[in-house]
mmCIF file of C-alpha atoms in Angstrom:
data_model
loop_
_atom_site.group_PDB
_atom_site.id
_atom_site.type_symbol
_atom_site.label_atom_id
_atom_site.label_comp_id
_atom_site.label_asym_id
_atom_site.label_seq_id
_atom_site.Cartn_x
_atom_site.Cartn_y
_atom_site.Cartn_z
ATOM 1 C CA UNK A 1 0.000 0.000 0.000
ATOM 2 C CA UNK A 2 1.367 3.452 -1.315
ATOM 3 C CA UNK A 3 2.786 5.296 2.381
ATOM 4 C CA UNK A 4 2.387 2.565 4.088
ATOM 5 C CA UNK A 5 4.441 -0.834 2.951
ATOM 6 C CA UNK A 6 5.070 -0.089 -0.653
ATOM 7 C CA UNK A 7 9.032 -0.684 -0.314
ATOM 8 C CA UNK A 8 7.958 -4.330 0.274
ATOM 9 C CA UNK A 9 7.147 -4.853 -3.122
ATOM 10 C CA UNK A 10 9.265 -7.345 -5.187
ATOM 11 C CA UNK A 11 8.367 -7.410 -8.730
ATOM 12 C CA UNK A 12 9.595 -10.695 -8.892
ATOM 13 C CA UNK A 13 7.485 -12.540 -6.392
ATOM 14 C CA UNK A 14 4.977 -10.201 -6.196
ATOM 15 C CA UNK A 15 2.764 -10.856 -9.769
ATOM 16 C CA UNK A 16 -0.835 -9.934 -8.438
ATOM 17 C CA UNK A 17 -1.451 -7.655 -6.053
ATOM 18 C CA UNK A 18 -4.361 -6.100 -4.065
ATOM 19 C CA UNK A 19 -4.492 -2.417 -3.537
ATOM 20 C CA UNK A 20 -6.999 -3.050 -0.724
ATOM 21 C CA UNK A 21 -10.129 -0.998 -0.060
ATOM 22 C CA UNK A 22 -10.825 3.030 -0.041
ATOM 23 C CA UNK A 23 -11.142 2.754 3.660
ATOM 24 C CA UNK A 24 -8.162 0.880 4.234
ATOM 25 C CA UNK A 25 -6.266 3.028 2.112
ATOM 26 C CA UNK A 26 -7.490 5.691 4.628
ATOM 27 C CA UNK A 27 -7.270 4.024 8.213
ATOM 28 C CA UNK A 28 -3.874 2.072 7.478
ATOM 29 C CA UNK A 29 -1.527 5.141 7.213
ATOM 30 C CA UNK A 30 -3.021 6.769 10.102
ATOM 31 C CA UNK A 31 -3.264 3.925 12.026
ATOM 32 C CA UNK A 32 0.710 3.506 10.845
ATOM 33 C CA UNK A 33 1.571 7.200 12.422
ATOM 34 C CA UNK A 34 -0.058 6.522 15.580
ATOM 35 C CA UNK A 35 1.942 2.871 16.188
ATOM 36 C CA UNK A 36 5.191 4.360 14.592
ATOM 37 C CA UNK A 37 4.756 7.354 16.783
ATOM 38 C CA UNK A 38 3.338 6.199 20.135
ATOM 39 C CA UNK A 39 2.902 2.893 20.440
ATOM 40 C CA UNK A 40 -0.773 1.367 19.674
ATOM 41 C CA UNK A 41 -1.720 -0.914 22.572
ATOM 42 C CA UNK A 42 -5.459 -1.438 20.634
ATOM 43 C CA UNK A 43 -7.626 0.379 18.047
ATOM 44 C CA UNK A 44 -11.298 0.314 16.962
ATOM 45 C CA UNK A 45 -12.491 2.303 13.994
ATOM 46 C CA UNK A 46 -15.972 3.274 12.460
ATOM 47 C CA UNK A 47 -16.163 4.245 9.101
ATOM 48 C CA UNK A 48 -19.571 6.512 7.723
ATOM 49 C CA UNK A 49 -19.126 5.212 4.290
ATOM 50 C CA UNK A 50 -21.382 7.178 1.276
ATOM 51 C CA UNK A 51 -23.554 4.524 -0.116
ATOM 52 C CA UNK A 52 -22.559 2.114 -2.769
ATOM 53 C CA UNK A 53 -23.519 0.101 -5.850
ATOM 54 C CA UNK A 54 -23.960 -2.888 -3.683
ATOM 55 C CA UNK A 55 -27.268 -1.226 -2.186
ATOM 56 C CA UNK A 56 -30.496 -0.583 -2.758
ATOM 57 C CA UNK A 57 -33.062 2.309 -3.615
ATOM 58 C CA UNK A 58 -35.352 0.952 -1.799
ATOM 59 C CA UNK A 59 -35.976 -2.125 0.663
ATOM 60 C CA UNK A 60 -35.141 -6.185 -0.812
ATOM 61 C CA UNK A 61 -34.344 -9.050 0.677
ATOM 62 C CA UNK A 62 -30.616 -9.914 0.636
ATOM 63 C CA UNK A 63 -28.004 -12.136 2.604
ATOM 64 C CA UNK A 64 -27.452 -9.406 5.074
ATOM 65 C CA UNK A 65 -30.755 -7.787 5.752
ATOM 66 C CA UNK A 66 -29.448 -4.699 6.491
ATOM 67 C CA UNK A 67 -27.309 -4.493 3.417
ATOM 68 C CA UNK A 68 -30.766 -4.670 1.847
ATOM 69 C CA UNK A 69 -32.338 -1.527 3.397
ATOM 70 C CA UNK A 70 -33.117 1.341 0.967
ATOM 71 C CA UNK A 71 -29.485 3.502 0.178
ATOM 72 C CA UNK A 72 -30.848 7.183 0.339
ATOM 73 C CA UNK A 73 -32.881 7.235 3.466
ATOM 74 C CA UNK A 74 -31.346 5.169 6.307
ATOM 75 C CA UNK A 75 -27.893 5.215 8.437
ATOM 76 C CA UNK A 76 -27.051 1.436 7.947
ATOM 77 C CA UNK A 77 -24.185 -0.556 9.788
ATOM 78 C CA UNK A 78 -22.109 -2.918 8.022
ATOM 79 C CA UNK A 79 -19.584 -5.242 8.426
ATOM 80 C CA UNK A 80 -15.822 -3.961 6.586
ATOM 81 C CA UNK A 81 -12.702 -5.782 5.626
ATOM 82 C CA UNK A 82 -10.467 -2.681 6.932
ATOM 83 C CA UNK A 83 -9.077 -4.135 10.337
ATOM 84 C CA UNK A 84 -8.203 -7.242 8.242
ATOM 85 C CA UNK A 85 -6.810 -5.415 5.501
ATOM 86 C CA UNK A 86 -4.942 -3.151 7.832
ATOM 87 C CA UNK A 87 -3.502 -5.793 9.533
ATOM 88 C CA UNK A 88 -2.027 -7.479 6.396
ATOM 89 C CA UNK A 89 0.204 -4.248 5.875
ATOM 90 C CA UNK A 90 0.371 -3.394 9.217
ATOM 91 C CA UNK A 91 0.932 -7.022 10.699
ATOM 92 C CA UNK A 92 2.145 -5.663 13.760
ATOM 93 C CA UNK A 93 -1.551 -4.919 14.376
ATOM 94 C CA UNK A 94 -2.576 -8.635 14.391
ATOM 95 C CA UNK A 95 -4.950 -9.235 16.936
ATOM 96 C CA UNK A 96 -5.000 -5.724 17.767
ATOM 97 C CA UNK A 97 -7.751 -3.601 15.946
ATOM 98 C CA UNK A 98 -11.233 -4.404 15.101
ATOM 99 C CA UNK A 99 -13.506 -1.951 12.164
ATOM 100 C CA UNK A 100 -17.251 -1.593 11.317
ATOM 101 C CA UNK A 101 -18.673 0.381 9.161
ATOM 102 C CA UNK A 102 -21.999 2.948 8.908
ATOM 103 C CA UNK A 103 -23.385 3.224 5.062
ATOM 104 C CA UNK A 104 -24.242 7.177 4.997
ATOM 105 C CA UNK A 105 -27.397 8.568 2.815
ATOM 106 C CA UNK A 106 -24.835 10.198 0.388
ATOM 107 C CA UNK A 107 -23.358 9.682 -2.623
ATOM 108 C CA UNK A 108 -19.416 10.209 -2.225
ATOM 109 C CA UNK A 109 -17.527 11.633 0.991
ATOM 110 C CA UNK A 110 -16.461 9.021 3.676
ATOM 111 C CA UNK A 111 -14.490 9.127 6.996
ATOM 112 C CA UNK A 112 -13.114 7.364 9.214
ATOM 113 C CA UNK A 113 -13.352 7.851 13.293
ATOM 114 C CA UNK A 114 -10.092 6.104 14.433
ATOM 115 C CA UNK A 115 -9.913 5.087 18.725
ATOM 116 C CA UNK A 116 -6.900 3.372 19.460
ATOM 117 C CA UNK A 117 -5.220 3.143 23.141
ATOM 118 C CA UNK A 118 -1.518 4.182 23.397
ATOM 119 C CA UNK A 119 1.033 2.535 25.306
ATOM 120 C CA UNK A 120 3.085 5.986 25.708
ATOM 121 C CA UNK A 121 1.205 9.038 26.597
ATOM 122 C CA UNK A 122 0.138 11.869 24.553
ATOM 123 C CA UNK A 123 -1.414 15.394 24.056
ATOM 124 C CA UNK A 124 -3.788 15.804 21.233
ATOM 125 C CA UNK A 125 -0.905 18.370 20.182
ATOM 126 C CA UNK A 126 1.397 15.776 19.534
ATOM 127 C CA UNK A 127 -0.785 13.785 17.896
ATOM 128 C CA UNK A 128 -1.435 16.301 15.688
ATOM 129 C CA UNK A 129 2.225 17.080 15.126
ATOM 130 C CA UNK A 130 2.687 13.656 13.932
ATOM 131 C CA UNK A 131 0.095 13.272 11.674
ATOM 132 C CA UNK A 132 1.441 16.454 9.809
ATOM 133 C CA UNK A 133 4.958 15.486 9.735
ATOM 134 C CA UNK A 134 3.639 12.456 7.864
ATOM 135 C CA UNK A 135 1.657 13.962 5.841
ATOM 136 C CA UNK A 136 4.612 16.705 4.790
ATOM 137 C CA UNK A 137 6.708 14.025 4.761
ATOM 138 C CA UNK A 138 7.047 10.192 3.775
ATOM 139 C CA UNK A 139 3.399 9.763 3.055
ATOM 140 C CA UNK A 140 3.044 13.234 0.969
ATOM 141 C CA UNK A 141 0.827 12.552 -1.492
ATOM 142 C CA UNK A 142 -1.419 10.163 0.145
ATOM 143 C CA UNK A 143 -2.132 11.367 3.522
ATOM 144 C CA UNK A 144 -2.949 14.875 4.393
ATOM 145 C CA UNK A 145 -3.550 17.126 7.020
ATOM 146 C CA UNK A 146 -5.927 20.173 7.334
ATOM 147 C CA UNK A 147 -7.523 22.073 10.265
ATOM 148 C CA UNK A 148 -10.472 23.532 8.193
ATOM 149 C CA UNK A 149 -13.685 22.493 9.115
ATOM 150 C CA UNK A 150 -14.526 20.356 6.549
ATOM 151 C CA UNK A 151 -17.697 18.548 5.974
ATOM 152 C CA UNK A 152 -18.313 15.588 3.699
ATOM 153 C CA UNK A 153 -18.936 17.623 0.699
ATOM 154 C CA UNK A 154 -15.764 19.632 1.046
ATOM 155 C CA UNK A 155 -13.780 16.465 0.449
ATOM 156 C CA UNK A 156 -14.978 14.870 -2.645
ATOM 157 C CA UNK A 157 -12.639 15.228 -5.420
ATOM 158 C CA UNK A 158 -9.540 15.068 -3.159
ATOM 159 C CA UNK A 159 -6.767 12.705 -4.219
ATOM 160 C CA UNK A 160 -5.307 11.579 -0.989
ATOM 161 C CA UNK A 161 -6.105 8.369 0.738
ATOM 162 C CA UNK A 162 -6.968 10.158 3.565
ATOM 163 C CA UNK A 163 -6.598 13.847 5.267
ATOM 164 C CA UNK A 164 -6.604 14.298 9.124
ATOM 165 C CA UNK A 165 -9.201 16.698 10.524
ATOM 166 C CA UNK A 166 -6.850 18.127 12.642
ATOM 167 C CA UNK A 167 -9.525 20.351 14.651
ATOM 168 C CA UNK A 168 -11.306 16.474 15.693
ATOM 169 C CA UNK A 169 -7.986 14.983 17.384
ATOM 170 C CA UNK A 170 -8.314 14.286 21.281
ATOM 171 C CA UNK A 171 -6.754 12.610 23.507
ATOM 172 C CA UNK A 172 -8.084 11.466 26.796
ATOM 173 C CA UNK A 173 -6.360 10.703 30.134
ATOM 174 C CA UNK A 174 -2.725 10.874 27.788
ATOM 175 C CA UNK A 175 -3.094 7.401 26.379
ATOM 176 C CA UNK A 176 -6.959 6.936 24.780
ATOM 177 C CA UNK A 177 -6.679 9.113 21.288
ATOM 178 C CA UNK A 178 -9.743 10.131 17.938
ATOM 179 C CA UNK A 179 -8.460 10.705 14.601
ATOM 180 C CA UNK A 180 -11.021 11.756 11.889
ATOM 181 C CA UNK A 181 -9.665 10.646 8.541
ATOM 182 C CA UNK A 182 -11.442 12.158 5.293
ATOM 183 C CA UNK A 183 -11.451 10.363 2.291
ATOM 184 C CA UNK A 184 -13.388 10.430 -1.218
ATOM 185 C CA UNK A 185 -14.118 6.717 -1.630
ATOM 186 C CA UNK A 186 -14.798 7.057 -5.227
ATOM 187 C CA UNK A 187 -11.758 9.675 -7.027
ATOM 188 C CA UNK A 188 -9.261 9.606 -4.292
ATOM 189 C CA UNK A 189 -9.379 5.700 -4.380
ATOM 190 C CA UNK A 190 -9.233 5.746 -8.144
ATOM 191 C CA UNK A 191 -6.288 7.774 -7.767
ATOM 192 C CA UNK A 192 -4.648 4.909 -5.950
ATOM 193 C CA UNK A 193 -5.270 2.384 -8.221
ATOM 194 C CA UNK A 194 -3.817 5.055 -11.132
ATOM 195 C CA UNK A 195 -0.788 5.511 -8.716
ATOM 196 C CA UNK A 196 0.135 1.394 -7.778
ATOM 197 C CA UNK A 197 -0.272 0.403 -11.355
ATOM 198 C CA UNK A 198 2.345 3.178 -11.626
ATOM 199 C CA UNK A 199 4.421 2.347 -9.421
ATOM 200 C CA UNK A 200 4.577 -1.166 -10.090
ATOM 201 C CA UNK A 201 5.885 -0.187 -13.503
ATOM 202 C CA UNK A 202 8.459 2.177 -12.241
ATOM 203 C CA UNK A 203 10.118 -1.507 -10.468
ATOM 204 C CA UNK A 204 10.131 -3.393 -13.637
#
């Protein structure tokens, strides 16, 4: 995953690839920053997810019967693959982290709401600081950092995985942090995709 593992890749073992999902593509680099930087003891994360083509205008009767419930008018939980995905380039998470997701009446605009316990203390400052060191450094390009107050709308058409809503960080009691991740789960994913197939080239 581009910012996250991408110097694993070996051309020469490594024929198919997955570039995972939009979320995970959002929650892993974050989640990377906060283990990198402090130490993540365990993390849980919700993603409100814009509804997708696997839904429904209105009401049917599907495997998951909440998958099933109309698109456009209802907040709908959902199982993800994030954590999973997370963990495979992250492995140091194993066992660790746990994801679910909400499916949003809207059409594009997702984010994440990352909890994760430390195992060194904090201030949402530093947290903060992180993140944006990142984000100007080895994962420019695919992470980001703002303190605008953005809304869902504001970030569709951005091409980062994911951009930290800097003015959401907290921190309780030093060691329990929230990180808001932004991502467009349509264009900014797309963008991904564009940038592996890329970058697998560039190693041939």
């Amino acid at each position: 995953m581009l910012g996250v593992n991408e110097s694993a890749y070996d051309p020469a073992k490594h024929t198919i690839i997955s570039n995972a999902s939009c979320t995970t593509n959002a929650l892993a680099p974050a989640a990377k920053v906060l283990n990198d930087s402090f130490g993540v003891e365990r993390l849980m994360a919700t993603a409100i997810h814009a509804y997708t083509a696997t839904q429904a205008l209105v009401d049917r009767a599907t495997k998951k019967p909440r998958r099933g419930r109309a698109a456009a008018v209802s907040l709908i939980p959902t199982t993800t693959g994030a954590a999973v995905a997370t963990t495979r380039v992250l492995p140091e998470l194993t066992g660790k982290m746990d994801a679910i997701a909400i499916r949003a009446p809207i059409p594009d605009g997702s984010v994440v709401d990352i909890a994760a316990e430390l195992k060194r203390e904090t201030t949402t400052d530093a947290v903060n600081a992180a993140m944006k060191q990142a984000a100007d450094g080895k994962m420019k390009g695919y992470l980001a950092y703002t303190d605008d107050p953005l809304v869902s709308a504001d970030i569709i058409g951005d091409p980062h995985s994911g951009v930290i809503d800097g003015r959401s960080t907290g921190v309780v009691d030093g060691r329990m942090a929230r990180v808001l991740v932004w991502y467009d789960n349509e264009y900014g994913y797309a963008k991904r995709m564009v940038d592996i197939a890329s970058y697998m080239a560039s190693r041939e």
